[in-house]
mmCIF file of C-alpha atoms and ligand atoms in Angstrom:
data_model
loop_
_atom_site.group_PDB
_atom_site.id
_atom_site.type_symbol
_atom_site.label_atom_id
_atom_site.label_comp_id
_atom_site.label_asym_id
_atom_site.label_seq_id
_atom_site.Cartn_x
_atom_site.Cartn_y
_atom_site.Cartn_z
ATOM 1 C CA MET A 1 0.000 0.000 0.000
ATOM 2 C CA THR A 2 1.357 3.438 -0.851
ATOM 3 C CA LYS A 3 1.611 6.014 1.879
ATOM 4 C CA ARG A 4 0.077 9.425 1.374
ATOM 5 C CA LEU A 5 2.339 12.454 1.853
ATOM 6 C CA VAL A 6 1.511 16.160 1.797
ATOM 7 C CA LEU A 7 4.275 18.270 0.243
ATOM 8 C CA ALA A 8 4.615 22.042 0.607
ATOM 9 C CA TYR A 9 4.944 22.794 -3.090
ATOM 10 C CA SER A 10 6.320 26.107 -4.362
ATOM 11 C CA GLY A 11 6.518 25.212 -8.049
ATOM 12 C CA GLY A 12 10.277 25.783 -8.047
ATOM 13 C CA LEU A 13 13.095 23.418 -8.887
ATOM 14 C CA ASP A 14 13.632 21.946 -5.384
ATOM 15 C CA THR A 15 10.060 20.946 -4.724
ATOM 16 C CA SER A 16 9.393 19.779 -8.305
ATOM 17 C CA VAL A 17 12.342 17.393 -8.090
ATOM 18 C CA ALA A 18 11.123 16.488 -4.600
ATOM 19 C CA ILE A 19 7.784 15.233 -5.983
ATOM 20 C CA HIS A 20 9.609 12.760 -8.202
ATOM 21 C CA TRP A 21 12.083 11.777 -5.495
ATOM 22 C CA LEU A 22 9.325 11.186 -2.919
ATOM 23 C CA THR A 23 7.249 9.201 -5.420
ATOM 24 C CA ALA A 24 10.279 7.011 -6.074
ATOM 25 C CA LYS A 25 10.487 6.464 -2.300
ATOM 26 C CA GLY A 26 6.963 5.019 -2.383
ATOM 27 C CA TYR A 27 4.799 8.012 -1.397
ATOM 28 C CA ASP A 28 1.645 9.242 -3.069
ATOM 29 C CA VAL A 29 2.437 12.950 -3.167
ATOM 30 C CA ILE A 30 -0.270 15.548 -2.612
ATOM 31 C CA ALA A 31 1.386 18.757 -3.804
ATOM 32 C CA THR A 32 0.012 21.635 -1.752
ATOM 33 C CA THR A 33 0.627 25.245 -2.636
ATOM 34 C CA ILE A 34 -0.338 27.818 -0.051
ATOM 35 C CA ASP A 35 -0.809 31.310 -1.370
ATOM 36 C CA VAL A 36 0.466 33.869 1.147
ATOM 37 C CA GLY A 37 0.976 36.551 -1.447
ATOM 38 C CA GLU A 38 3.656 35.357 -3.823
ATOM 39 C CA SER A 39 1.858 35.885 -7.116
ATOM 40 C CA LYS A 40 1.966 32.680 -9.106
ATOM 41 C CA ASP A 41 0.110 31.121 -11.982
ATOM 42 C CA ASN A 42 -1.894 28.313 -10.414
ATOM 43 C CA GLU A 43 -2.508 26.460 -13.679
ATOM 44 C CA THR A 44 1.183 26.229 -14.567
ATOM 45 C CA LEU A 45 1.866 25.201 -10.993
ATOM 46 C CA ALA A 46 -0.654 22.349 -11.101
ATOM 47 C CA LYS A 47 0.564 21.191 -14.514
ATOM 48 C CA ARG A 48 4.120 21.090 -13.237
ATOM 49 C CA ALA A 49 3.201 19.170 -10.099
ATOM 50 C CA PHE A 50 1.240 16.537 -12.037
ATOM 51 C CA GLY A 51 4.067 16.424 -14.587
ATOM 52 C CA ALA A 52 6.501 15.601 -11.790
ATOM 53 C CA GLY A 53 4.269 12.781 -10.576
ATOM 54 C CA ALA A 54 1.918 14.241 -7.928
ATOM 55 C CA VAL A 55 -1.326 12.297 -7.411
ATOM 56 C CA ASP A 56 -3.207 15.398 -6.312
ATOM 57 C CA VAL A 57 -2.584 19.154 -6.361
ATOM 58 C CA ARG A 58 -4.132 21.695 -4.026
ATOM 59 C CA VAL A 59 -3.866 25.450 -4.048
ATOM 60 C CA ILE A 60 -5.062 27.197 -0.907
ATOM 61 C CA ASP A 61 -5.378 30.971 -0.665
ATOM 62 C CA LEU A 62 -4.538 32.047 2.894
ATOM 63 C CA LYS A 63 -3.606 35.671 2.231
ATOM 64 C CA GLN A 64 -6.407 37.039 4.397
ATOM 65 C CA GLU A 65 -5.555 34.837 7.386
ATOM 66 C CA PHE A 66 -1.855 35.568 6.921
ATOM 67 C CA ALA A 67 -2.525 39.309 7.064
ATOM 68 C CA THR A 68 -4.873 39.383 10.049
ATOM 69 C CA GLU A 69 -3.578 36.510 12.217
ATOM 70 C CA PHE A 70 0.161 36.819 11.588
ATOM 71 C CA LEU A 71 1.137 40.163 10.045
ATOM 72 C CA TRP A 72 -1.082 42.387 12.191
ATOM 73 C CA PRO A 73 0.192 40.871 15.445
ATOM 74 C CA ALA A 74 3.759 41.322 14.144
ATOM 75 C CA LEU A 75 3.008 44.924 13.188
ATOM 76 C CA LYS A 76 1.498 45.670 16.611
ATOM 77 C CA ALA A 77 4.769 44.323 18.042
ATOM 78 C CA ASN A 78 6.842 46.414 15.576
ATOM 79 C CA ALA A 79 8.569 43.076 15.059
ATOM 80 C CA LEU A 80 12.054 43.348 13.550
ATOM 81 C CA TYR A 81 14.596 40.563 14.023
ATOM 82 C CA GLN A 82 17.999 42.009 14.930
ATOM 83 C CA GLY A 83 16.293 45.370 14.757
ATOM 84 C CA ARG A 84 15.910 45.221 10.966
ATOM 85 C CA TYR A 85 14.314 42.133 9.389
ATOM 86 C CA PRO A 86 10.481 42.323 9.385
ATOM 87 C CA LEU A 87 10.271 38.489 9.447
ATOM 88 C CA ALA A 88 8.284 37.880 6.245
ATOM 89 C CA THR A 89 9.528 34.329 5.712
ATOM 90 C CA ALA A 90 9.519 33.487 9.409
ATOM 91 C CA LEU A 91 5.900 34.613 9.847
ATOM 92 C CA ALA A 92 4.612 32.537 6.918
ATOM 93 C CA ARG A 93 6.110 29.206 7.986
ATOM 94 C CA PRO A 94 3.782 28.472 10.911
ATOM 95 C CA LEU A 95 0.721 29.225 8.768
ATOM 96 C CA LEU A 96 2.054 26.946 6.025
ATOM 97 C CA ALA A 97 2.681 24.210 8.599
ATOM 98 C CA LYS A 98 -0.856 24.581 9.936
ATOM 99 C CA ALA A 99 -2.370 24.330 6.437
ATOM 100 C CA LEU A 100 -0.232 21.286 5.600
ATOM 101 C CA CYS A 101 -1.442 19.569 8.776
ATOM 102 C CA GLN A 102 -5.055 20.283 7.784
ATOM 103 C CA VAL A 103 -4.550 18.758 4.338
ATOM 104 C CA ALA A 104 -2.836 15.788 5.995
ATOM 105 C CA ASP A 105 -5.892 15.326 8.240
ATOM 106 C CA GLU A 106 -8.288 15.565 5.295
ATOM 107 C CA THR A 107 -6.330 13.074 3.196
ATOM 108 C CA ASP A 108 -5.307 10.815 6.068
ATOM 109 C CA ALA A 109 -1.636 11.294 5.186
ATOM 110 C CA VAL A 110 1.171 9.695 7.177
ATOM 111 C CA ALA A 111 3.820 12.231 6.216
ATOM 112 C CA ILE A 112 4.446 15.896 5.476
ATOM 113 C CA ALA A 113 7.369 17.129 3.382
ATOM 114 C CA HIS A 114 8.897 20.553 2.805
ATOM 115 C CA GLY A 115 11.714 21.891 0.665
ATOM 116 C CA SER A 116 13.952 23.340 3.386
ATOM 117 C CA THR A 117 17.633 22.534 3.479
ATOM 118 C CA GLY A 118 19.576 21.499 6.569
ATOM 119 C CA LYS A 119 21.285 24.866 7.014
ATOM 120 C CA GLY A 120 18.452 27.288 7.486
ATOM 121 C CA ASN A 121 15.806 28.357 9.976
ATOM 122 C CA ASP A 122 12.876 27.182 7.912
ATOM 123 C CA GLN A 123 13.434 23.482 8.629
ATOM 124 C CA VAL A 124 13.212 24.300 12.334
ATOM 125 C CA ARG A 125 10.042 26.374 11.897
ATOM 126 C CA PHE A 126 8.314 23.653 9.836
ATOM 127 C CA ASP A 127 9.416 20.698 11.932
ATOM 128 C CA VAL A 128 8.648 22.255 15.300
ATOM 129 C CA ALA A 129 5.216 23.473 14.145
ATOM 130 C CA ILE A 130 4.242 20.170 12.501
ATOM 131 C CA ALA A 131 5.383 18.109 15.490
ATOM 132 C CA THR A 132 3.340 20.384 17.765
ATOM 133 C CA LEU A 133 0.179 20.507 15.653
ATOM 134 C CA ARG A 134 0.120 16.912 14.368
ATOM 135 C CA PRO A 135 2.175 14.654 16.606
ATOM 136 C CA GLY A 136 3.208 11.364 15.044
ATOM 137 C CA THR A 137 3.420 12.796 11.520
ATOM 138 C CA GLN A 138 6.493 11.645 9.667
ATOM 139 C CA ILE A 139 8.456 14.683 8.457
ATOM 140 C CA VAL A 140 10.502 14.431 5.271
ATOM 141 C CA ALA A 141 12.819 17.168 4.024
ATOM 142 C CA PRO A 142 14.214 15.847 0.723
ATOM 143 C CA ALA A 143 16.693 18.683 0.220
ATOM 144 C CA ARG A 144 18.072 18.021 3.714
ATOM 145 C CA GLU A 145 18.610 14.357 2.828
ATOM 146 C CA TRP A 146 19.725 14.212 -0.762
ATOM 147 C CA GLY A 147 22.495 16.800 -0.799
ATOM 148 C CA LEU A 148 22.030 17.641 -4.491
ATOM 149 C CA THR A 149 23.510 20.847 -5.848
ATOM 150 C CA ARG A 150 21.410 23.081 -8.038
ATOM 151 C CA ALA A 151 23.190 21.763 -11.141
ATOM 152 C CA GLU A 152 22.520 18.180 -10.065
ATOM 153 C CA GLU A 153 18.844 18.999 -9.478
ATOM 154 C CA ILE A 154 18.569 20.421 -12.983
ATOM 155 C CA ALA A 155 20.240 17.304 -14.384
ATOM 156 C CA TYR A 156 17.851 15.127 -12.333
ATOM 157 C CA ALA A 157 14.855 17.031 -13.699
ATOM 158 C CA ALA A 158 16.129 16.617 -17.266
ATOM 159 C CA GLU A 159 16.782 12.918 -16.798
ATOM 160 C CA TYR A 160 13.266 12.180 -15.546
ATOM 161 C CA GLY A 161 11.440 14.690 -17.728
ATOM 162 C CA ILE A 162 10.268 16.836 -14.810
ATOM 163 C CA PRO A 163 8.947 20.160 -16.121
ATOM 164 C CA VAL A 164 10.923 22.981 -14.478
ATOM 165 C CA GLN A 165 11.738 26.511 -15.435
ATOM 166 C CA ALA A 166 15.067 26.729 -13.678
ATOM 167 C CA THR A 167 18.268 27.475 -15.470
ATOM 168 C CA LEU A 168 21.773 27.140 -14.139
ATOM 169 C CA ASP A 169 22.313 30.865 -13.974
ATOM 170 C CA ALA A 170 19.305 31.638 -11.741
ATOM 171 C CA PRO A 171 21.285 33.956 -9.503
ATOM 172 C CA PHE A 172 19.520 33.917 -6.112
ATOM 173 C CA SER A 173 17.371 31.864 -3.781
ATOM 174 C CA VAL A 174 14.183 33.814 -3.129
ATOM 175 C CA ASP A 175 11.193 33.449 -0.825
ATOM 176 C CA ALA A 176 8.382 35.976 -1.062
ATOM 177 C CA ASN A 177 5.015 36.758 0.507
ATOM 178 C CA LEU A 178 2.822 39.750 1.377
ATOM 179 C CA TRP A 179 5.249 41.057 3.995
ATOM 180 C CA GLY A 180 8.450 40.912 1.924
ATOM 181 C CA ARG A 181 11.000 39.119 -0.250
ATOM 182 C CA SER A 182 14.005 37.253 1.166
ATOM 183 C CA VAL A 183 16.960 36.949 -1.194
ATOM 184 C CA GLU A 184 20.136 34.990 -0.587
ATOM 185 C CA GLY A 185 22.906 33.073 -2.319
ATOM 186 C CA GLY A 186 25.051 33.715 -5.368
ATOM 187 C CA VAL A 187 27.178 36.857 -5.291
ATOM 188 C CA LEU A 188 25.430 37.928 -2.064
ATOM 189 C CA GLU A 189 27.434 35.290 -0.182
ATOM 190 C CA ASP A 190 30.350 37.721 -0.193
ATOM 191 C CA PRO A 191 29.326 40.293 2.450
ATOM 192 C CA TRP A 192 31.677 42.849 0.867
ATOM 193 C CA THR A 193 29.936 42.725 -2.527
ATOM 194 C CA SER A 194 27.224 45.345 -3.102
ATOM 195 C CA PRO A 195 23.852 43.762 -3.808
ATOM 196 C CA PRO A 196 23.258 43.974 -7.567
ATOM 197 C CA GLU A 197 20.090 45.770 -8.736
ATOM 198 C CA ALA A 198 18.939 42.390 -10.093
ATOM 199 C CA CYS A 199 18.159 41.094 -6.586
ATOM 200 C CA TYR A 200 15.446 43.738 -6.132
ATOM 201 C CA GLU A 201 12.007 43.421 -7.708
ATOM 202 C CA TRP A 202 9.634 45.409 -5.533
ATOM 203 C CA THR A 203 11.624 48.587 -4.977
ATOM 204 C CA GLU A 204 12.889 51.258 -7.328
ATOM 205 C CA ASN A 205 16.511 52.253 -7.039
ATOM 206 C CA PRO A 206 16.516 54.747 -4.097
ATOM 207 C CA ASP A 207 18.985 56.980 -5.976
ATOM 208 C CA THR A 208 16.522 57.692 -8.759
ATOM 209 C CA ALA A 209 13.134 56.968 -7.178
ATOM 210 C CA GLN A 210 10.590 59.753 -6.958
ATOM 211 C CA PRO A 211 10.187 61.052 -3.366
ATOM 212 C CA ARG A 212 6.651 61.460 -2.015
ATOM 213 C CA GLU A 213 4.521 61.809 1.075
ATOM 214 C CA VAL A 214 2.004 59.255 2.297
ATOM 215 C CA ALA A 215 -0.441 59.055 5.208
ATOM 216 C CA VAL A 216 -1.433 55.881 7.051
ATOM 217 C CA THR A 217 -4.481 55.630 9.330
ATOM 218 C CA PHE A 218 -4.686 53.106 12.196
ATOM 219 C CA GLU A 219 -7.507 51.845 14.380
ATOM 220 C CA ALA A 220 -6.402 50.091 17.581
ATOM 221 C CA GLY A 221 -3.003 49.287 16.086
ATOM 222 C CA VAL A 222 -4.323 48.013 12.753
ATOM 223 C CA PRO A 223 -3.789 49.997 9.532
ATOM 224 C CA VAL A 224 -7.113 50.730 7.842
ATOM 225 C CA ALA A 225 -6.443 53.457 5.284
ATOM 226 C CA VAL A 226 -3.690 54.839 3.078
ATOM 227 C CA ASP A 227 -3.919 58.493 2.039
ATOM 228 C CA GLY A 228 -7.427 58.541 3.466
ATOM 229 C CA VAL A 229 -8.651 55.638 1.315
ATOM 230 C CA GLN A 230 -9.905 52.594 3.237
ATOM 231 C CA PHE A 231 -8.557 49.162 2.287
ATOM 232 C CA ALA A 232 -9.123 45.590 3.448
ATOM 233 C CA PRO A 233 -5.957 44.099 5.002
ATOM 234 C CA VAL A 234 -4.494 42.283 1.961
ATOM 235 C CA GLN A 235 -5.220 45.233 -0.335
ATOM 236 C CA LEU A 236 -3.797 47.693 2.163
ATOM 237 C CA ILE A 237 -0.518 45.816 2.263
ATOM 238 C CA ALA A 238 -0.419 45.734 -1.561
ATOM 239 C CA GLU A 239 -1.069 49.489 -1.666
ATOM 240 C CA ALA A 240 1.635 50.179 0.928
ATOM 241 C CA GLN A 241 4.040 47.996 -1.051
ATOM 242 C CA ALA A 242 3.322 49.815 -4.302
ATOM 243 C CA ILE A 243 3.757 53.285 -2.773
ATOM 244 C CA ALA A 244 6.844 52.564 -0.668
ATOM 245 C CA GLY A 245 8.409 50.377 -3.352
ATOM 246 C CA ALA A 246 8.040 53.077 -5.991
ATOM 247 C CA ALA A 247 9.836 55.488 -3.645
ATOM 248 C CA GLY A 248 12.717 53.039 -3.158
ATOM 249 C CA VAL A 249 11.847 52.275 0.466
ATOM 250 C CA GLY A 250 12.330 48.859 2.103
ATOM 251 C CA ARG A 251 15.718 47.515 1.011
ATOM 252 C CA ILE A 252 17.544 45.767 3.843
ATOM 253 C CA ASP A 253 21.064 44.309 3.746
ATOM 254 C CA LEU A 254 21.640 42.310 6.922
ATOM 255 C CA MET A 255 24.365 40.197 8.502
ATOM 256 C CA GLU A 256 21.963 37.785 10.094
ATOM 257 C CA ASP A 257 22.364 35.267 12.907
ATOM 258 C CA ARG A 258 20.492 32.099 12.081
ATOM 259 C CA LEU A 259 19.097 29.894 14.827
ATOM 260 C CA VAL A 260 21.381 27.052 13.659
ATOM 261 C CA GLY A 261 24.449 29.153 14.442
ATOM 262 C CA ILE A 262 25.375 30.270 10.940
ATOM 263 C CA LYS A 263 25.967 33.947 10.207
ATOM 264 C CA SER A 264 24.621 34.762 6.767
ATOM 265 C CA ARG A 265 24.217 37.768 4.537
ATOM 266 C CA GLU A 266 20.567 38.346 3.673
ATOM 267 C CA ILE A 267 18.912 40.848 1.427
ATOM 268 C CA TYR A 268 15.321 41.754 2.142
ATOM 269 C CA GLU A 269 12.871 43.810 0.229
ATOM 270 C CA ALA A 270 10.020 44.796 2.496
ATOM 271 C CA PRO A 271 8.505 48.120 1.417
ATOM 272 C CA ALA A 272 5.072 47.578 3.005
ATOM 273 C CA ALA A 273 6.440 46.285 6.309
ATOM 274 C CA THR A 274 9.031 49.069 6.529
ATOM 275 C CA LEU A 275 6.452 51.797 5.917
ATOM 276 C CA LEU A 276 3.754 50.340 8.168
ATOM 277 C CA ILE A 277 6.074 49.587 11.095
ATOM 278 C CA ALA A 278 7.512 53.127 10.962
ATOM 279 C CA ALA A 279 4.009 54.611 10.947
ATOM 280 C CA HIS A 280 2.694 52.295 13.657
ATOM 281 C CA GLN A 281 5.609 52.899 15.979
ATOM 282 C CA GLU A 282 5.234 56.647 15.588
ATOM 283 C CA LEU A 283 1.581 56.495 16.550
ATOM 284 C CA GLU A 284 2.580 54.587 19.682
ATOM 285 C CA PHE A 285 5.077 57.346 20.519
ATOM 286 C CA LEU A 286 2.158 59.786 20.403
ATOM 287 C CA THR A 287 -0.443 57.729 22.253
ATOM 288 C CA LEU A 288 1.295 55.482 24.802
ATOM 289 C CA PRO A 289 2.730 56.567 28.154
ATOM 290 C CA ARG A 290 6.523 56.582 28.544
ATOM 291 C CA GLU A 291 6.801 53.595 30.908
ATOM 292 C CA LEU A 292 4.658 51.396 28.682
ATOM 293 C CA LEU A 293 6.708 52.302 25.595
ATOM 294 C CA GLN A 294 9.918 51.441 27.401
ATOM 295 C CA HIS A 295 8.636 48.119 28.676
ATOM 296 C CA LYS A 296 6.973 47.150 25.397
ATOM 297 C CA ALA A 297 10.282 47.578 23.535
ATOM 298 C CA GLY A 298 11.686 44.579 25.409
ATOM 299 C CA ILE A 299 8.577 42.494 24.722
ATOM 300 C CA GLU A 300 8.834 43.405 21.021
ATOM 301 C CA GLN A 301 12.371 42.071 20.842
ATOM 302 C CA THR A 302 11.407 38.812 22.509
ATOM 303 C CA PHE A 303 8.402 38.510 20.196
ATOM 304 C CA ALA A 304 10.583 38.968 17.099
ATOM 305 C CA GLN A 305 13.081 36.400 18.358
ATOM 306 C CA THR A 306 10.333 33.939 19.218
ATOM 307 C CA VAL A 307 8.883 34.190 15.705
ATOM 308 C CA TYR A 308 12.328 33.965 14.100
ATOM 309 C CA ASN A 309 13.206 30.891 16.142
ATOM 310 C CA GLY A 310 10.134 28.957 15.015
ATOM 311 C CA LEU A 311 8.210 29.098 18.279
ATOM 312 C CA TRP A 312 4.881 30.399 16.936
ATOM 313 C CA PHE A 313 2.722 27.597 18.326
ATOM 314 C CA THR A 314 3.883 28.042 21.906
ATOM 315 C CA PRO A 315 2.442 29.560 25.075
ATOM 316 C CA LEU A 316 5.329 32.064 25.004
ATOM 317 C CA ARG A 317 4.253 33.548 21.663
ATOM 318 C CA GLU A 318 0.629 33.592 22.808
ATOM 319 C CA ALA A 319 1.525 35.390 26.030
ATOM 320 C CA LEU A 320 3.701 37.959 24.258
ATOM 321 C CA GLN A 321 0.976 38.583 21.706
ATOM 322 C CA ALA A 322 -1.640 38.981 24.452
ATOM 323 C CA TYR A 323 0.565 41.614 26.101
ATOM 324 C CA VAL A 324 1.065 43.461 22.830
ATOM 325 C CA THR A 325 -2.648 43.316 22.006
ATOM 326 C CA SER A 326 -3.485 44.775 25.403
ATOM 327 C CA THR A 327 -1.445 47.885 24.588
ATOM 328 C CA GLN A 328 -3.170 48.786 21.323
ATOM 329 C CA ALA A 329 -6.570 50.245 22.272
ATOM 330 C CA ALA A 330 -5.339 53.838 21.983
ATOM 331 C CA VAL A 331 -3.158 53.330 18.912
ATOM 332 C CA THR A 332 -5.677 55.049 16.670
ATOM 333 C CA GLY A 333 -4.931 57.989 14.436
ATOM 334 C CA GLU A 334 -2.974 59.066 11.393
ATOM 335 C CA VAL A 335 0.719 59.385 10.571
ATOM 336 C CA ARG A 336 2.230 61.309 7.669
ATOM 337 C CA LEU A 337 5.531 60.077 6.294
ATOM 338 C CA ARG A 338 7.962 61.322 3.718
ATOM 339 C CA LEU A 339 9.560 58.680 1.519
ATOM 340 C CA ALA A 340 12.807 59.810 -0.054
ATOM 341 C CA HIS A 341 16.194 58.335 -0.951
ATOM 342 C CA GLY A 342 15.111 54.930 0.321
ATOM 343 C CA LYS A 343 14.280 56.285 3.792
ATOM 344 C CA VAL A 344 11.050 56.812 5.693
ATOM 345 C CA THR A 345 10.817 59.962 7.770
ATOM 346 C CA VAL A 346 7.805 60.775 9.889
ATOM 347 C CA VAL A 347 6.664 64.350 9.318
ATOM 348 C CA GLY A 348 3.327 64.456 11.179
ATOM 349 C CA ARG A 349 1.068 62.506 13.524
ATOM 350 C CA LYS A 350 -2.366 62.978 15.152
ATOM 351 C CA SER A 351 -4.731 60.946 17.315
ATOM 352 C CA PRO A 352 -7.894 61.386 19.364
ATOM 353 C CA TYR A 353 -5.952 59.517 22.089
ATOM 354 C CA SER A 354 -2.870 61.718 21.892
ATOM 355 C CA VAL A 355 -0.989 61.937 25.186
ATOM 356 C CA TYR A 356 0.741 65.027 23.864
ATOM 357 C CA SER A 357 -0.757 68.204 25.267
ATOM 358 C CA HIS A 358 0.095 71.451 23.559
ATOM 359 C CA ASP A 359 -0.896 73.392 26.685
ATOM 360 C CA LEU A 360 1.614 71.441 28.748
ATOM 361 C CA ALA A 361 4.438 71.391 26.209
ATOM 362 C CA THR A 362 4.319 74.925 24.831
ATOM 363 C CA TYR A 363 6.966 77.544 25.608
ATOM 364 C CA ASP A 364 4.385 80.224 24.892
ATOM 365 C CA LYS A 365 2.660 82.212 27.640
ATOM 366 C CA GLY A 366 -0.372 80.801 29.426
ATOM 367 C CA ASP A 367 0.735 77.159 29.569
ATOM 368 C CA LEU A 368 -0.849 74.781 32.093
ATOM 369 C CA PHE A 369 2.394 73.306 33.416
ATOM 370 C CA ASP A 370 2.922 73.939 37.147
ATOM 371 C CA HIS A 371 6.441 75.402 37.336
ATOM 372 C CA THR A 372 6.511 75.396 41.151
ATOM 373 C CA ALA A 373 5.732 71.675 41.121
ATOM 374 C CA ALA A 374 8.784 71.168 38.902
ATOM 375 C CA VAL A 375 11.076 72.606 41.589
ATOM 376 C CA GLY A 376 9.718 70.226 44.251
ATOM 377 C CA PHE A 377 9.869 67.275 41.879
ATOM 378 C CA ILE A 378 13.506 67.912 41.031
ATOM 379 C CA ALA A 379 14.449 68.224 44.723
ATOM 380 C CA LEU A 380 13.078 64.726 45.404
ATOM 381 C CA TYR A 381 14.234 63.254 42.109
ATOM 382 C CA GLY A 382 17.853 64.244 42.806
ATOM 383 C CA LEU A 383 17.912 62.953 46.413
ATOM 384 C CA GLN A 384 19.864 59.765 45.836
ATOM 385 C CA SER A 385 22.514 61.244 43.555
ATOM 386 C CA GLN A 386 23.168 63.911 46.170
ATOM 387 C CA ALA A 387 23.335 61.386 49.008
ATOM 388 C CA TYR A 388 25.731 59.199 47.022
ATOM 389 C CA ALA A 389 28.031 62.095 46.153
ATOM 390 C CA GLN A 390 28.106 63.200 49.792
ATOM 391 C CA ALA A 391 28.936 59.737 51.056
ATOM 392 C CA GLN A 392 31.822 59.512 48.550
ATOM 393 C CA LYS A 393 33.150 62.863 49.676
ATOM 394 C CA ALA A 394 32.888 61.970 53.378
ATOM 395 C CA GLN A 395 34.914 58.784 52.791
ATOM 396 C CA THR A 396 37.722 60.444 50.827
ATOM 397 C CA HIS A 397 38.104 63.017 53.618
ATOM 398 C CA ALA A 398 37.906 60.452 56.439
HETATM 399 N N1 LIG B 401 16.867 34.151 6.504
HETATM 400 C C1 LIG B 401 15.450 34.352 6.420
HETATM 401 C C2 LIG B 401 14.742 33.658 7.548
HETATM 402 O O1 LIG B 401 15.265 32.747 8.111
HETATM 403 C C3 LIG B 401 14.881 34.041 5.072
HETATM 404 C C4 LIG B 401 15.176 32.711 4.438
HETATM 405 C C5 LIG B 401 14.363 32.590 3.198
HETATM 406 N N2 LIG B 401 14.802 31.674 2.225
HETATM 407 C C6 LIG B 401 15.307 32.017 1.006
HETATM 408 N N3 LIG B 401 15.369 31.080 0.101
HETATM 409 N N4 LIG B 401 15.714 33.209 0.722
HETATM 410 O O2 LIG B 401 13.650 34.027 7.897
#
């Protein structure tokens, strides 16, 4: 009896060869493509999967769920791994794992396979999530086992007549979804080499891009409008990507620390995430009290690390997200940003929940700030520094 296996299928070289390889190992392969915003032609995809030997092909559109259940929580947490990477790939993996487990349940599959290699974070994210959500499932990662180079994969595809589009000179390894593109490999492996223009697809060259201003409106931490026009989540992200990308915003060149210990050079293109996080964070600066902002910054870092390290389906991620969610009620309002030379600069912000008070902050006459209270406050505030300095002095003279 053949065993049913659900494969995360991207349509690329690795997973097309994987269908054949897994079939040869005795599996009935159900090729499953999950759409989280990487625009692809579903018909070509299905044809390719069947051509490689899949018994069934499924395409599942999860863009909406990806936006509201994964990207919005990350945005509320201003989540940036190592302060810079908006986590596009890392955020999609748990959703993919969940969808694969559902297909496995529906088809009574014994195994789930994915195209990750043995050197990256994605294998960890998939394996940990699958083992948590569907214990007992056999996990197969062909690329981790077979050790084929790209050239060997192309030769394998040719030998067995597997329809692929890949050519030997495909320069980079790319993963893309609504929140960004991750680009690695090829000439980028030398951290001293400037990233060639060819590794960017969503952003204009910042040197020549047209600067512009844009406004983003939030309700309780969630972006709802761009330049005053309301959008549903997936469309809003597409709009933000188009605007920021055209202005050359969102290119990231990062020396990254992978969970498996490797340092790697990664290029990201994340115009929507870069713009929305900048706007969201600014609105928090306007609407949240100082102590909360300071404390939340630490939670944000832990949240980003937790997502990066593949721990989405854990009580830790849930607890961090609950904390972040609890801070967002007042994060409502509008932020104006200038996009120029590849940079985002906030130029204005307003909110019905603004903690800023002009009457308190103004240097003009008639302000409401109690100047006599300031004198008393400072006297108490400085008590310990004075006591310490006096004790030091007393000792040196003793
Ligand atoms: N380094 C990133 C991460 O671990 C992205 C890896 C994406 N893969 C790729 N083929 N570029 O989240």
